[in-house]
Every structure is written in structure tokens, then in C-alpha cells.
Coordinates of C-alpha atoms in Angstrom, one line a residue:
M1 CA -10.7 21.4 -73.6
D2 CA -10.5 24.7 -73.9
I3 CA -7.2 26.3 -72.3
Q4 CA -9.6 29.6 -70.8
I5 CA -12.3 26.9 -69.7
L6 CA -9.1 25.3 -67.7
I7 CA -7.8 28.5 -66.3
Q8 CA -11.6 29.2 -65.2
Y9 CA -11.6 26.3 -63.2
G10 CA -8.2 27.0 -61.7
I11 CA -8.8 29.9 -60.1
V12 CA -12.3 28.7 -59.1
L13 CA -10.3 25.9 -57.5
L14 CA -7.9 28.5 -55.8
S15 CA -10.4 30.5 -54.0
L16 CA -12.7 27.2 -53.3
I17 CA -9.4 26.2 -51.2
L18 CA -9.5 30.2 -49.8
L19 CA -13.4 30.0 -49.0
E20 CA -12.8 26.1 -47.2
G21 CA -9.5 27.8 -45.0
L22 CA -11.2 30.9 -44.0
L23 CA -14.1 28.6 -42.9
S24 CA -12.0 25.4 -41.6
A25 CA -10.0 28.7 -39.1
D26 CA -13.2 29.2 -36.8
N27 CA -14.1 25.1 -37.3
A28 CA -10.9 23.6 -35.8
I29 CA -11.2 26.4 -33.5
V30 CA -14.3 24.7 -32.2
L31 CA -13.5 21.3 -33.4
A32 CA -10.0 21.6 -31.1
I33 CA -12.2 22.7 -28.0
M34 CA -14.7 19.8 -28.5
V35 CA -11.7 17.1 -28.5
R36 CA -8.9 18.5 -26.0
H37 CA -10.1 17.1 -22.6
L38 CA -9.4 13.5 -24.1
E39 CA -5.8 11.7 -23.5
I40 CA -3.3 12.7 -26.1
K41 CA -3.4 9.1 -28.0
K42 CA -7.3 9.7 -27.9
Q43 CA -7.2 13.4 -28.7
K44 CA -5.7 12.2 -32.3
K45 CA -8.3 9.5 -32.9
A46 CA -10.6 12.3 -32.3
L47 CA -9.6 14.4 -34.9
L48 CA -8.9 11.9 -36.9
Y49 CA -12.4 10.6 -37.3
G50 CA -13.9 14.2 -37.1
L51 CA -11.8 14.2 -40.5
V52 CA -13.1 11.1 -42.0
G53 CA -16.6 12.8 -40.8
A54 CA -15.9 15.9 -42.3
L55 CA -15.2 14.3 -45.8
F56 CA -17.6 12.4 -45.7
F57 CA -20.5 14.8 -44.5
R58 CA -19.3 17.2 -47.2
V59 CA -19.8 14.7 -49.8
I60 CA -22.8 13.6 -49.2
A61 CA -24.0 17.4 -48.7
I62 CA -23.1 17.9 -52.5
F63 CA -25.1 14.8 -53.5
L64 CA -27.8 16.5 -51.2
I65 CA -27.4 20.2 -50.9
T66 CA -30.9 21.1 -53.0
T67 CA -32.5 18.9 -50.1
L68 CA -30.2 19.9 -47.6
A69 CA -30.7 23.6 -48.3
K70 CA -35.0 23.0 -47.5
Y71 CA -34.1 22.2 -43.5
W72 CA -32.8 25.3 -41.4
E73 CA -33.4 23.5 -38.7
I74 CA -29.9 21.7 -38.8
Q75 CA -28.3 25.0 -38.1
I76 CA -30.5 26.2 -35.4
I77 CA -29.4 23.1 -33.9
G78 CA -26.2 23.5 -34.0
G79 CA -26.2 27.1 -33.0
I80 CA -28.1 26.4 -29.8
Y81 CA -25.3 23.4 -28.6
L82 CA -22.9 25.6 -30.3
L83 CA -23.9 28.4 -27.6
Y84 CA -24.2 25.8 -24.7
M85 CA -21.0 23.9 -25.6
S86 CA -19.4 27.8 -25.0
I87 CA -21.6 29.1 -21.5
T88 CA -21.3 26.0 -20.3
H89 CA -17.9 25.8 -20.7
I90 CA -17.1 29.5 -19.6
R91 CA -19.1 28.7 -16.6
D92 CA -16.6 25.5 -15.9
F93 CA -13.6 27.8 -15.7
Y94 CA -14.3 30.7 -13.8
K95 CA -15.1 28.1 -11.3
K96 CA -12.1 26.3 -11.6
L97 CA -10.3 29.7 -11.8
K98 CA -12.4 30.9 -8.6
S99 CA -10.9 27.2 -7.1
K100 CA -8.1 26.6 -4.2
N101 CA -7.0 23.5 -6.5
I102 CA -6.5 25.2 -10.1
K103 CA -4.3 23.0 -11.5
N104 CA -7.3 20.8 -13.0
I105 CA -7.6 23.9 -15.6
K106 CA -4.2 22.2 -17.1
E107 CA -5.3 18.5 -16.8
R108 CA -7.2 16.3 -19.0
K109 CA -9.9 14.6 -18.0
N110 CA -9.0 11.6 -19.0
K111 CA -12.0 10.3 -17.8
S112 CA -14.6 11.7 -20.4
G113 CA -16.1 9.9 -23.1
F114 CA -14.5 8.9 -26.1
L115 CA -17.2 7.7 -28.4
M116 CA -19.9 10.6 -26.9
T117 CA -16.8 13.1 -28.0
I118 CA -16.7 11.6 -31.3
V119 CA -21.3 11.9 -32.0
K120 CA -20.5 15.4 -31.1
V121 CA -17.9 16.3 -33.9
E122 CA -19.8 13.9 -36.3
L123 CA -23.1 16.5 -35.6
T124 CA -21.1 19.3 -35.2
D125 CA -19.7 18.5 -38.2
I126 CA -22.8 17.9 -40.2
A127 CA -23.6 21.5 -39.5
F128 CA -20.6 22.7 -40.8
A129 CA -20.6 20.7 -43.7
I130 CA -23.9 22.7 -44.9
D131 CA -22.0 25.8 -44.1
S132 CA -18.8 25.1 -46.8
I133 CA -21.5 23.6 -49.4
L134 CA -23.9 26.7 -49.7
A135 CA -20.5 28.8 -50.1
S136 CA -18.9 26.4 -53.1
V137 CA -22.0 25.6 -54.5
A138 CA -22.4 29.5 -55.0
I139 CA -19.2 30.5 -56.3
A140 CA -19.1 26.5 -58.5
I141 CA -22.1 26.7 -60.5
T142 CA -20.2 29.7 -62.1
L143 CA -18.2 27.5 -63.8
P144 CA -19.2 26.2 -67.8
H145 CA -20.1 22.8 -67.8
L146 CA -17.4 20.2 -68.9
S147 CA -19.8 17.0 -69.6
E148 CA -23.9 16.7 -70.0
T149 CA -23.0 14.3 -66.8
E150 CA -24.4 15.3 -63.9
I151 CA -23.6 14.2 -59.8
G152 CA -26.8 15.0 -57.3
N153 CA -27.9 18.0 -60.2
I154 CA -24.8 19.7 -60.0
N155 CA -22.9 19.2 -63.1
L156 CA -19.7 16.8 -62.8
G157 CA -17.0 19.4 -63.7
Q158 CA -18.7 21.6 -60.9
F159 CA -18.9 18.5 -58.7
A160 CA -15.5 17.7 -59.2
V161 CA -13.9 21.5 -58.3
M162 CA -16.3 21.3 -55.1
V163 CA -15.4 18.1 -54.0
L164 CA -11.4 18.5 -54.2
G165 CA -11.3 22.1 -53.1
G166 CA -13.5 20.8 -49.8
M167 CA -11.1 18.1 -49.2
I168 CA -8.3 20.3 -49.2
G169 CA -10.0 22.4 -46.7
V170 CA -11.3 19.8 -44.4
V171 CA -6.7 19.0 -44.1
I172 CA -6.5 22.4 -43.4
M173 CA -9.0 22.1 -40.8
R174 CA -7.9 19.0 -39.2
F175 CA -3.9 20.5 -39.0
A176 CA -5.2 23.0 -37.2
A177 CA -7.2 21.9 -34.7
N178 CA -4.4 20.1 -33.3
L179 CA -2.4 23.9 -33.6
F180 CA -4.6 25.3 -31.5
I181 CA -4.8 22.0 -28.8
R182 CA -1.1 23.2 -28.6
I183 CA -1.3 26.8 -28.2
L184 CA -4.0 25.8 -25.4
D185 CA -2.2 24.0 -23.9
R186 CA 0.7 26.0 -23.4
K187 CA -2.0 29.5 -23.1
P188 CA -4.4 27.9 -20.5
G189 CA -6.0 31.4 -20.1
L190 CA -6.7 31.7 -23.9
E191 CA -9.8 29.2 -22.9
L192 CA -11.5 31.7 -22.1
S193 CA -11.3 33.2 -25.4
A194 CA -12.0 29.9 -27.8
F195 CA -15.0 29.0 -25.9
L196 CA -16.1 32.8 -26.8
I197 CA -15.1 32.2 -30.5
V198 CA -17.5 28.9 -30.2
A199 CA -20.5 31.1 -28.9
W200 CA -19.7 33.2 -32.1
V201 CA -19.3 31.0 -34.5
G202 CA -22.9 29.7 -32.6
V203 CA -24.2 33.3 -33.8
K204 CA -22.9 32.1 -37.4
L205 CA -25.4 29.4 -37.8
F206 CA -28.4 30.8 -36.8
I207 CA -27.4 33.7 -38.8
I208 CA -27.6 31.3 -42.0
S209 CA -30.8 29.8 -40.9
F210 CA -32.2 33.5 -40.4
A211 CA -31.6 34.1 -44.2
H212 CA -33.3 30.6 -45.3
E213 CA -36.4 31.3 -47.7
N214 CA -38.9 29.2 -45.4
L215 CA -37.7 31.9 -42.7
A216 CA -36.3 35.0 -44.3
L217 CA -35.7 37.2 -41.4
I218 CA -32.8 38.6 -42.7
P219 CA -31.6 38.5 -46.7
K220 CA -30.8 35.3 -47.8
E221 CA -28.0 36.9 -50.0
F222 CA -26.5 38.4 -46.2
P223 CA -25.1 35.4 -44.2
H224 CA -22.4 35.3 -47.2
S225 CA -22.3 38.7 -48.2
I226 CA -18.8 40.6 -47.8
T227 CA -20.4 42.7 -45.3
W228 CA -21.4 40.4 -43.0
N229 CA -17.5 38.1 -43.4
V230 CA -16.3 41.6 -42.8
I231 CA -17.8 41.5 -39.1
F232 CA -17.8 37.9 -38.5
W233 CA -14.2 38.3 -38.7
T234 CA -13.5 41.8 -37.2
V235 CA -15.5 40.4 -34.5
L236 CA -13.4 36.9 -34.3
I237 CA -10.1 39.0 -34.7
F238 CA -11.3 40.9 -31.8
I239 CA -12.3 38.2 -29.6
L240 CA -8.5 37.0 -30.1
I241 CA -6.7 39.6 -30.0
I242 CA -8.5 40.9 -26.1
G243 CA -8.0 37.6 -24.9
Y244 CA -4.4 37.3 -25.8
F245 CA -4.3 40.4 -23.9
C246 CA -6.0 39.0 -20.9
S247 CA -4.7 35.5 -21.3
E248 CA -1.8 37.0 -19.9
S249 CA -3.2 37.4 -16.3
L250 CA -5.0 34.8 -16.6
N251 CA -2.2 32.5 -16.9
K252 CA 0.0 34.0 -14.4
K253 CA -3.0 33.7 -12.6
I254 CA -3.3 30.2 -12.7
Q255 CA 0.4 29.6 -12.4
N256 CA 0.3 31.2 -9.1
K257 CA -2.2 28.7 -8.3
I258 CA -0.7 25.4 -9.2

């Protein structure tokens, strides 16, 4: 095999790993919020099932990307759900903050449904998988074909790179979610920022759907453009920075009321 082709594949694979790592960061925050109410043992199981589901849906999305890409409704539904989850959690957070017995902010709701949490995680994985694969396809299709074999209308070499990059990205998401859960346990005041980030990720799913060719409310290239990525990460980092400083006063308030 030509060494130049191998170098091209290596560069694209590293690019996909970096891309998946960036996409996994916000996905991991959403995942951490979704499973955090479970007791620790069930958290680990939920994250494991989420990992398996994310891998499964990413591979399926590569096979069916030409079909799934037609349905902008998937991102709309995902965006609505994330906004709903964010709004309800922020409302509940402030209700607890104003209550006399505030210690339940730090406690886990062990009675919450484990199976329902898994269902929500897997449904969210579907929306994230399509977002991830659409971005991956845009990079991978620039690679030269390694053979005449195709899988899901994608050349075998390009398919393999996307699967490998996706798998590494999902593993990053799994460990990042664990990290975010531990941070939220130590700094419960940061939950407010986390919920705002969940809402912002929901907005991102709306942006993706608005750019769909069947809607065409914004340019098709915008969701994966440098402009949008700068906007998205600037706002996300701003939320984190402001949330960190605000969380200090919230943490003191929580500790004083416990």
C-alpha cells in the first residue's frame, strides 16, 4: 500500500479522534446529568449500557447515514427533550435551594427508575450518533478508496476509519461522564451550569436540524463550520467560567443549610 495513502488515513483518523473528543465533551455532560440521580452501582451500569448503545448506534448510523440523514425530526426531538430536561432540572434546583431542608440537592434519588434512565440515555445516543457521523462522513469521504468494497454505500477504508474514530470517541465520552459526575458530587452548585450546558447542547441539535436540506432555514454547511464551532464552544466555556464562580456562593449556601 502506498505510504502516502497510509499517512492520509493516519491524519484523518487523528482528526476524527479529535473531533469525537470535542463532540464527546458536551455529550458526556448530558450523560452525566442523566445518570447522576442513580445510586453509584447503577450509575456504572447505566454508563456501560450507554457506552454499548453509543457504539451500536454509531455503527448503525454509518450503515444507514444516507437514510437517517433525511429525517431532521430526530435532532428536533432530541433538542426538545434536552431543553425540557434542562428547564425542569433548573426549576427543581431552585425549589430545593429555597427549601429549608436543602440536603436533598446532594442526595441521590435511589428510587428513580433505572430502566427508564437507560431508555432516555439510548434515545439521546441516537441523536448524538447522527450528529457525530454526519461530521465524520464529511472528513472521511476525502480519503482515497482502498478497495472496490463498499459498506452502507461507503468505501471499506473510509468506513473502517469512521468506526475506529467513533469507538475511541465513545470511550472518551464514557470516562469524561464519570469525571463530570465526580465534579458535580464535590461541587453541587455546578449543577446549574451543567443544566444550562444541556440546554445549549439542545440548541446545537436545533441548529443541525435547521440546516437540513428539507428545512433549509440556515445554510447547510453552517452546523459544521468554523463560525458555528467558535460560537458553540465560546458560549459553552463562558457558561462553565461563570458557573464556576457562581457555584462557589451556591456551594456555601448549600453547606450552610445542610
